[in-house]
mmCIF file of C-alpha atoms in Angstrom:
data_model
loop_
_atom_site.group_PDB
_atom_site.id
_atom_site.type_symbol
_atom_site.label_atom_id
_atom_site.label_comp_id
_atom_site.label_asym_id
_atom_site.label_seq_id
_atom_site.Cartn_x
_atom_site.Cartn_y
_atom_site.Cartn_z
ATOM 1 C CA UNK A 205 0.000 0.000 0.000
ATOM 2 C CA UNK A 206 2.858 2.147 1.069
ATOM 3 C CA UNK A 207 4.408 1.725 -2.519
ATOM 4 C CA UNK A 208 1.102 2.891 -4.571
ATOM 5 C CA UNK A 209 0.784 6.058 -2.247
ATOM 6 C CA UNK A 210 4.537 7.159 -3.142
ATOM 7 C CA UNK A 211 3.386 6.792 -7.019
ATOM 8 C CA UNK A 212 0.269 8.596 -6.362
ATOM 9 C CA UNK A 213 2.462 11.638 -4.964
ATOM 10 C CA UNK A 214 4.702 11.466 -8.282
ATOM 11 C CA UNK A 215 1.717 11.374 -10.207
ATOM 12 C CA UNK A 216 -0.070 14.394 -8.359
ATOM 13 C CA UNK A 217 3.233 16.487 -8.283
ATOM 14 C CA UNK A 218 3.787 16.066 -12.254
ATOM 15 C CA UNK A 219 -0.049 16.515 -12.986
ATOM 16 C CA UNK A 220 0.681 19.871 -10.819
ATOM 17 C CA UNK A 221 3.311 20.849 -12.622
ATOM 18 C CA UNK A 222 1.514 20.711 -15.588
ATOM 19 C CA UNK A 223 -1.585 22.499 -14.223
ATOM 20 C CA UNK A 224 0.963 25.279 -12.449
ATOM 21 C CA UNK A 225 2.861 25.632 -16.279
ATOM 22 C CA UNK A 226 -0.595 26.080 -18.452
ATOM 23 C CA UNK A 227 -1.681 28.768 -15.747
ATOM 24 C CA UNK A 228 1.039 30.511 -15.143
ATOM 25 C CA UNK A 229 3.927 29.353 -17.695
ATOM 26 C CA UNK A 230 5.756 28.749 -14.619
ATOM 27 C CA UNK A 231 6.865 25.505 -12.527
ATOM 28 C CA UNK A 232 7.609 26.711 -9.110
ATOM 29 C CA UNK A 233 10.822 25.751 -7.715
ATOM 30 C CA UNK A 234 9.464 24.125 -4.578
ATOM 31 C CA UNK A 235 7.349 21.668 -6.737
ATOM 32 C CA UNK A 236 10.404 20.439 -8.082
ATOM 33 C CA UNK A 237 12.197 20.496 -4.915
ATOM 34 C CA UNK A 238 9.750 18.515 -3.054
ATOM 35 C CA UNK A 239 9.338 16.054 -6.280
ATOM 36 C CA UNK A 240 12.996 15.116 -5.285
ATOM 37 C CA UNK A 241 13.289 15.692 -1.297
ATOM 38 C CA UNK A 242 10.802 12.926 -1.462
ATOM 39 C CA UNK A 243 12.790 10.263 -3.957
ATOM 40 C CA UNK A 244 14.843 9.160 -0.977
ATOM 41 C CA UNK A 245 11.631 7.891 0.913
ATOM 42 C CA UNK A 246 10.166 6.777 -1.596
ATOM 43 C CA UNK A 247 13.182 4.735 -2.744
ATOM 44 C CA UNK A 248 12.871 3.621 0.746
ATOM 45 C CA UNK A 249 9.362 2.561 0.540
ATOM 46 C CA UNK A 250 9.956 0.919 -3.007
ATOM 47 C CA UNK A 251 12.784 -0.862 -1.501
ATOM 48 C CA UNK A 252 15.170 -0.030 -3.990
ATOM 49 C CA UNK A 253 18.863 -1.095 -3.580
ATOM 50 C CA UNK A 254 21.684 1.342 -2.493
ATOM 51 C CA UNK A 255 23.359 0.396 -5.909
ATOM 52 C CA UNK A 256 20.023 1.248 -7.658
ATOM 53 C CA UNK A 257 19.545 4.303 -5.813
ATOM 54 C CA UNK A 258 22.518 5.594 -6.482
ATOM 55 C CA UNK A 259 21.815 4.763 -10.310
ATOM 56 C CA UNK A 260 18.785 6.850 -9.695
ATOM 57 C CA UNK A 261 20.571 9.682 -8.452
ATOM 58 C CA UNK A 262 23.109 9.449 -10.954
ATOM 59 C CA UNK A 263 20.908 9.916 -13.623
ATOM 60 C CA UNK A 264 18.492 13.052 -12.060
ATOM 61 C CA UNK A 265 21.925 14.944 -11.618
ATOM 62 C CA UNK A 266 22.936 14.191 -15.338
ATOM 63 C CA UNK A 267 19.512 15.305 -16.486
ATOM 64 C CA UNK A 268 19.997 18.364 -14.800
ATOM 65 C CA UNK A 269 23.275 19.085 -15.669
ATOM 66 C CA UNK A 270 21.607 18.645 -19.417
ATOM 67 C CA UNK A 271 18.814 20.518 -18.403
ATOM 68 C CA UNK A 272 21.072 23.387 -17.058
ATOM 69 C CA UNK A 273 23.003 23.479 -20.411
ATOM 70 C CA UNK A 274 19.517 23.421 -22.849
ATOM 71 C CA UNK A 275 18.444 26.359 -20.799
ATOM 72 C CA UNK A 276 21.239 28.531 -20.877
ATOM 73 C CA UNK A 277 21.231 29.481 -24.189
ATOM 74 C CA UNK A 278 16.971 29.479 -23.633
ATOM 75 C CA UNK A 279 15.822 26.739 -25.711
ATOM 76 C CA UNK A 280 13.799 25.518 -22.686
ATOM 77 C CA UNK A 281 12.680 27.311 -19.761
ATOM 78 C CA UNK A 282 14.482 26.778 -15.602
ATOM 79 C CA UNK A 283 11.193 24.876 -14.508
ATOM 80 C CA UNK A 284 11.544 22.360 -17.081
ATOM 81 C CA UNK A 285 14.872 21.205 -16.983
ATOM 82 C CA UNK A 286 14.541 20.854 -12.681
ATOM 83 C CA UNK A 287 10.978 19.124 -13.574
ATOM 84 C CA UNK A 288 13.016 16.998 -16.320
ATOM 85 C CA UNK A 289 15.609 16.386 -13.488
ATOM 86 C CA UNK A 290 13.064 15.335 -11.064
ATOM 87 C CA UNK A 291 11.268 13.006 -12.654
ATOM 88 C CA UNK A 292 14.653 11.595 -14.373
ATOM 89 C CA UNK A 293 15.555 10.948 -10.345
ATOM 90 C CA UNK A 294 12.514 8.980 -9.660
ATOM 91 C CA UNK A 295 12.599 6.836 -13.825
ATOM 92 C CA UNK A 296 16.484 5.830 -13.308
ATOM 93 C CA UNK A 297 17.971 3.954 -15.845
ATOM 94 C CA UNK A 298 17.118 3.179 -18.384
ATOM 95 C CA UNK A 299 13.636 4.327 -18.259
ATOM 96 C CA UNK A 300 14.779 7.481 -17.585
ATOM 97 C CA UNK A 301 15.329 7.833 -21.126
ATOM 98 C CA UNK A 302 11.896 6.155 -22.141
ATOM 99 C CA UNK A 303 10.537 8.981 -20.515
ATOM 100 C CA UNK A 304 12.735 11.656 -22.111
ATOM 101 C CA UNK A 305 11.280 9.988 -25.700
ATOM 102 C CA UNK A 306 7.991 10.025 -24.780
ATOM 103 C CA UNK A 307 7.948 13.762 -23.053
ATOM 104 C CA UNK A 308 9.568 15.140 -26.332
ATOM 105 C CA UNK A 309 6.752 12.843 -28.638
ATOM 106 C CA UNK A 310 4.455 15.043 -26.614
ATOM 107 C CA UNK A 311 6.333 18.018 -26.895
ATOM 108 C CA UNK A 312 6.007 17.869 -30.501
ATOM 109 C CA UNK A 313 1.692 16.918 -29.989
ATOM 110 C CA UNK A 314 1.726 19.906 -28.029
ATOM 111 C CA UNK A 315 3.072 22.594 -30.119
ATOM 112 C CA UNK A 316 0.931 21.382 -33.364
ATOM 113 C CA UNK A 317 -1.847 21.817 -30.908
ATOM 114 C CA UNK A 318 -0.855 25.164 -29.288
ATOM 115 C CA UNK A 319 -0.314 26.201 -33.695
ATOM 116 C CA UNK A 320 -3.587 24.839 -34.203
ATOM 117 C CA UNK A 321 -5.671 26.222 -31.680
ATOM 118 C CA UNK A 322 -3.678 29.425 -31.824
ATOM 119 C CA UNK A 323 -4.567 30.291 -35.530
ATOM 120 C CA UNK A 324 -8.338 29.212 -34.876
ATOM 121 C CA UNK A 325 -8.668 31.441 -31.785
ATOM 122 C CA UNK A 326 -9.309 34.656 -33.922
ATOM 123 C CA UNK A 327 -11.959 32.871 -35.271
ATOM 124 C CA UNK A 328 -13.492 32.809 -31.988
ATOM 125 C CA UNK A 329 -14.781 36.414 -32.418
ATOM 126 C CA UNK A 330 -13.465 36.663 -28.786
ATOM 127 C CA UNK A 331 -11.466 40.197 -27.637
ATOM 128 C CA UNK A 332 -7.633 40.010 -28.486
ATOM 129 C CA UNK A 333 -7.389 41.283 -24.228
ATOM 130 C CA UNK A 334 -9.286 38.010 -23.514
ATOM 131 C CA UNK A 335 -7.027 35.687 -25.130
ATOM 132 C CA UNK A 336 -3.736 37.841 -23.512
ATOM 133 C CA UNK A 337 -1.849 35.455 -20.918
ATOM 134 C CA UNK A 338 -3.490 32.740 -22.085
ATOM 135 C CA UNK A 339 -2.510 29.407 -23.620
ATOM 136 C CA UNK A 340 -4.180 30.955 -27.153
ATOM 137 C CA UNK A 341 -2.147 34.617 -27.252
ATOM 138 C CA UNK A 342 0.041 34.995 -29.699
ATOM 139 C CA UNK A 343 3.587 34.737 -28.887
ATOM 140 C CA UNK A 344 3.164 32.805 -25.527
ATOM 141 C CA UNK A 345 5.359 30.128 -24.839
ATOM 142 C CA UNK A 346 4.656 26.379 -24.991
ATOM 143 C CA UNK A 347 3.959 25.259 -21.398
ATOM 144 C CA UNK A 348 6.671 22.456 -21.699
ATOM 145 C CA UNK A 349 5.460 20.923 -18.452
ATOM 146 C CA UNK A 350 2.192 19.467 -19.669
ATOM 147 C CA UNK A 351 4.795 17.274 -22.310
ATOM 148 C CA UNK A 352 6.710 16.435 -19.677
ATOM 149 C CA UNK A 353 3.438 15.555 -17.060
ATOM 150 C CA UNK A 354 2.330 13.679 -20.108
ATOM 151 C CA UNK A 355 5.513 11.603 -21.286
ATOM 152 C CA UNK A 356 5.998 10.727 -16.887
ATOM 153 C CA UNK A 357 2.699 9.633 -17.164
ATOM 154 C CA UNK A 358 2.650 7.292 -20.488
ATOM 155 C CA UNK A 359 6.482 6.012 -18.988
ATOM 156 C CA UNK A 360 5.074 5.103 -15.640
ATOM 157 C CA UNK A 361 3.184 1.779 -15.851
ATOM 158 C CA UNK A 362 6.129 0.244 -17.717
ATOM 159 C CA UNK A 363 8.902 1.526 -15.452
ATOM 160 C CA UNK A 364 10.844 -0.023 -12.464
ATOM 161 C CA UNK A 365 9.278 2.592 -9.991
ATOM 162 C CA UNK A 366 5.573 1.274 -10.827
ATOM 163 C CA UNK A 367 6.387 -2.925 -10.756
ATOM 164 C CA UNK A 368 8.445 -2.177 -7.390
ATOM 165 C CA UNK A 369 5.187 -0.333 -6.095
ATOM 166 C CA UNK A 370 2.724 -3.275 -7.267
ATOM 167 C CA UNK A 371 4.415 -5.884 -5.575
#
């Protein structure tokens, strides 16, 4: 029981993140911060191995050393590449890279969408102001979180965390 509670807390944090990034095109740091202060008990609870947990870490600190680096010039935003880190800690390897696959396959879903509904939204007859720090304005950026909330989400069932937590 102990083990499906800790993946219902990953699950609620990323589905947060993604609510908190398609509000406010933000992830707050604290979200990712307690997505990873809480790895360790949940490793704990999972019973994970001191040679798989320190896989684990080993690959969130990679991701956000990448992460760091894909932000720096701006190509993503800070909240993504900590929310990528995070959820990298709590995938390991190798599904830590199933989920990178699968977040960016979404990534791509999502901008054709945020295109799609962004040329229709004139359409709407709705006031430009309306529209204006929304999803639909013009120039807004993509809320990267909801591809990454998505990929974590698709990734999970299959993933080491998830059979560790059904047992």
């Amino acid at each position: 029981m102990a083990g499906q509670i800790t993946i219902l807390v990953f699950v609620f944090f990323m589905l947060l993140a993604a609510a908190r990034d398609a509000m406010s095109f933000t992830i707050p740091n604290w979200l990712c911060g307690t997505l990873a202060l809480i790895f360790p008990l949940a490793a704990a609870v999972l019973g994970l191995s001191w040679m798989d947990f320190g896989l684990h870490l080993l690959v969130g600190v990679v991701a956000l050393l990448i992460g760091m680096a894909l932000f720096a010039p701006g190509w993503i935003g800070g909240g993504d590449a900590k929310l990528v880190a995070a959820a990298a800690l709590w995938f390991g390897w190798p599904d830590a890279m199933i989920f990178l696959g699968k977040a960016a396959l979404m990534g791509g879903l999502l901008a054709v969408a945020l295109i799609m509904l962004r040329r229709a939204a004139p359409a709407t007859g709705l006031p430009q102001r309306w529209m204006s720090g929304t999803l639909l304005a013009d120039g807004a950026p993509a809320p990267y979180g909801i591809a990454l909330a998505a990929g974590a989400l698709w990734t999970l069932p299959e993933s080491q965390i998830f059979l560790l937590a059904a047992l």
